[in-house]
Short mmCIF file of C-alpha atoms in Angstrom, two decimals:
data_model
loop_
_atom_site.label_atom_id
_atom_site.label_comp_id
_atom_site.label_asym_id
_atom_site.label_seq_id
_atom_site.Cartn_x
_atom_site.Cartn_y
_atom_site.Cartn_z
CA MET A 1 121.80 66.84 98.08
CA GLY A 2 123.90 65.79 95.05
CA THR A 3 127.51 66.85 94.91
CA ILE A 4 128.19 69.90 92.72
CA GLY A 5 130.51 68.94 89.91
CA ASN A 6 131.52 72.43 88.77
CA LEU A 7 134.03 73.56 91.30
CA LYS A 8 133.42 77.49 90.64
CA VAL A 9 129.51 76.90 91.16
CA ALA A 10 130.37 74.89 94.49
CA ALA A 11 132.54 77.99 95.61
CA VAL A 12 129.79 80.22 95.26
CA PHE A 13 127.40 77.91 97.49
CA GLU A 14 130.20 78.00 99.97
CA HIS A 15 130.03 81.80 100.31
CA TYR A 16 126.45 81.99 101.24
CA PRO A 17 125.40 82.50 104.81
CA GLU A 18 124.62 78.83 106.01
CA HIS A 19 120.97 79.23 106.59
CA ILE A 20 120.74 80.50 103.05
CA GLN A 21 122.92 78.14 101.53
CA LYS A 22 120.46 75.32 102.62
CA LYS A 23 117.67 77.01 100.85
CA LEU A 24 119.48 77.72 97.82
CA LEU A 25 120.77 74.11 97.75
CA PHE A 26 116.85 72.91 98.16
CA LEU A 27 116.04 75.17 95.08
CA ARG A 28 118.91 73.76 93.04
CA GLN A 29 117.74 70.04 93.84
CA MET A 30 114.29 70.87 92.81
CA ILE A 31 115.96 72.06 89.36
CA LEU A 32 118.05 69.02 89.14
CA ASP A 33 115.16 66.72 90.18
CA THR A 34 112.40 68.41 87.71
CA ALA A 35 114.81 68.22 84.87
CA LEU A 36 115.20 64.58 85.39
CA GLU A 37 111.16 64.14 85.28
CA ILE A 38 110.88 66.07 81.85
CA ASP A 39 110.75 63.51 78.96
CA GLY A 40 112.80 65.00 75.81
CA ILE A 41 114.62 67.50 77.76
CA ASP A 42 118.23 68.16 76.67
CA PRO A 43 121.28 67.83 79.34
CA LEU A 44 121.10 70.36 82.11
CA GLU A 45 124.29 72.27 82.49
CA GLU A 46 125.27 73.71 86.03
CA THR A 47 127.33 76.87 85.46
CA LEU A 48 127.87 80.58 86.53
CA LYS A 49 126.26 83.40 85.03
CA TRP A 50 126.71 86.70 86.30
CA GLY A 51 128.25 85.22 89.35
CA GLU A 52 125.23 83.10 90.07
CA PRO A 53 124.43 79.38 90.03
CA SER A 54 122.73 78.89 86.59
CA TYR A 55 120.92 75.73 85.16
CA VAL A 56 121.10 75.74 81.21
CA THR A 57 119.66 73.42 78.66
CA LYS A 58 119.14 73.99 74.85
CA SER A 59 115.40 73.08 75.25
CA GLY A 60 114.81 75.83 77.79
CA SER A 61 115.35 79.35 79.28
CA THR A 62 118.18 79.43 82.04
CA ILE A 63 117.28 79.30 85.51
CA ARG A 64 119.53 81.23 88.29
CA ILE A 65 119.21 81.05 91.85
CA ASP A 66 120.86 83.66 94.27
CA TRP A 67 120.94 85.61 97.44
CA LYS A 68 122.08 89.22 97.59
CA LYS A 69 123.81 91.12 100.70
CA SER A 70 121.56 94.07 99.91
CA SER A 71 118.58 91.97 100.86
CA PRO A 72 119.76 89.65 103.40
CA HIS A 73 116.15 87.94 104.39
CA GLN A 74 115.37 86.91 100.79
CA TYR A 75 116.61 84.86 98.09
CA ALA A 76 115.30 84.16 94.48
CA MET A 77 114.84 82.27 91.51
CA TYR A 78 115.76 84.13 88.31
CA PHE A 79 114.23 83.79 84.70
CA ASN A 80 115.17 85.44 81.57
CA CYS A 81 113.34 88.60 81.47
CA ASN A 82 113.09 88.72 77.86
CA THR A 83 110.41 85.85 77.96
CA MET A 84 106.87 85.71 79.29
CA LEU A 85 107.70 83.25 81.85
CA VAL A 86 107.07 85.24 84.99
CA ASP A 87 104.22 86.85 83.48
CA THR A 88 102.92 83.40 82.97
CA PHE A 89 103.73 82.27 86.50
CA LYS A 90 101.78 85.43 87.85
CA GLU A 91 98.67 84.51 85.71
CA LEU A 92 98.93 80.87 87.15
CA PHE A 93 100.03 81.61 90.68
CA ARG A 94 99.28 84.91 91.49
CA ASP A 95 99.03 84.89 95.05
CA ILE A 96 101.19 81.95 95.81
CA PHE A 97 104.63 83.63 95.04
CA SER A 98 106.36 86.90 95.54
CA TYR A 99 107.58 88.58 92.18
CA GLU A 100 110.55 90.78 91.35
CA GLY A 101 109.12 92.32 88.17
CA ASN A 102 109.46 90.24 85.18
CA ARG A 103 112.36 88.31 86.12
CA ALA A 104 112.25 86.68 89.40
CA ILE A 105 110.16 84.55 91.96
CA VAL A 106 111.54 85.92 95.47
CA PHE A 107 111.19 83.92 98.76
CA GLY A 108 111.62 85.14 102.25
CA ASP A 109 114.07 83.47 104.57
CA ASN A 110 111.23 81.98 106.56
CA ASP A 111 108.70 81.29 103.55
CA GLU A 112 107.46 77.70 103.25
CA ILE A 113 108.39 76.62 99.41
CA PRO A 114 105.13 75.74 97.58
CA VAL A 115 106.84 72.81 95.70
CA ASP A 116 104.32 71.69 93.24
CA GLU A 117 103.86 75.19 92.00
CA LEU A 118 107.40 75.92 91.86
CA LYS A 119 108.09 72.60 89.75
CA GLN A 120 105.67 73.70 87.41
CA CYS A 121 107.65 76.93 86.95
CA ILE A 122 110.57 75.34 86.59
CA SER A 123 109.17 72.96 84.12
CA LEU A 124 107.80 75.79 81.94
CA SER A 125 111.30 77.21 81.91
CA LEU A 126 113.27 74.27 81.13
CA THR A 127 110.97 73.39 78.21
CA TYR A 128 110.65 76.82 77.02
CA HIS A 129 112.43 76.77 73.80
CA SER A 130 110.73 73.46 72.98
CA ARG A 131 107.46 74.99 73.43
CA ARG A 132 107.77 78.15 71.85
CA PRO A 133 106.76 77.23 68.06
CA MET A 134 103.63 75.82 69.77
CA ILE A 135 102.99 79.13 71.60
CA LYS A 136 103.47 81.18 68.41
CA VAL A 137 100.76 78.88 66.57
CA GLN A 138 98.32 79.41 69.25
CA LYS A 139 98.69 83.19 69.40
CA LYS A 140 98.27 83.15 65.50
CA ARG A 141 95.04 81.40 65.86
CA ILE A 142 93.77 83.60 68.44
CA GLY A 143 94.81 86.81 66.88
#
């Protein structure tokens, strides 16, 4: 796992319970690795949004990861609820993931992560803004 350059983000990771910290660091690495695999993506910034580790690129929609004390046996990857991203994930991977409304993919602390499918979700989010004009054109043709 790579070193976290943003000290505020590193501090948040340090406060997670150890078993959850490892799982969230795994999700973090998946996001970073997936971003490196995408041609033409703008640089990825690791920061905090709403106190949660967040991954931002101009070509895409922000991805956040977090664990909540109120749900101690689960953690999640959050997406912008004003997009159709989670609805798209539900269409593509209906029974593979658990979802929280239109904003998150939720994992139980004993779940095995479906890596290939999650990387596709991450890729769709990180390229969201660069794909939107294409999506609008397709909707006009259909409608």
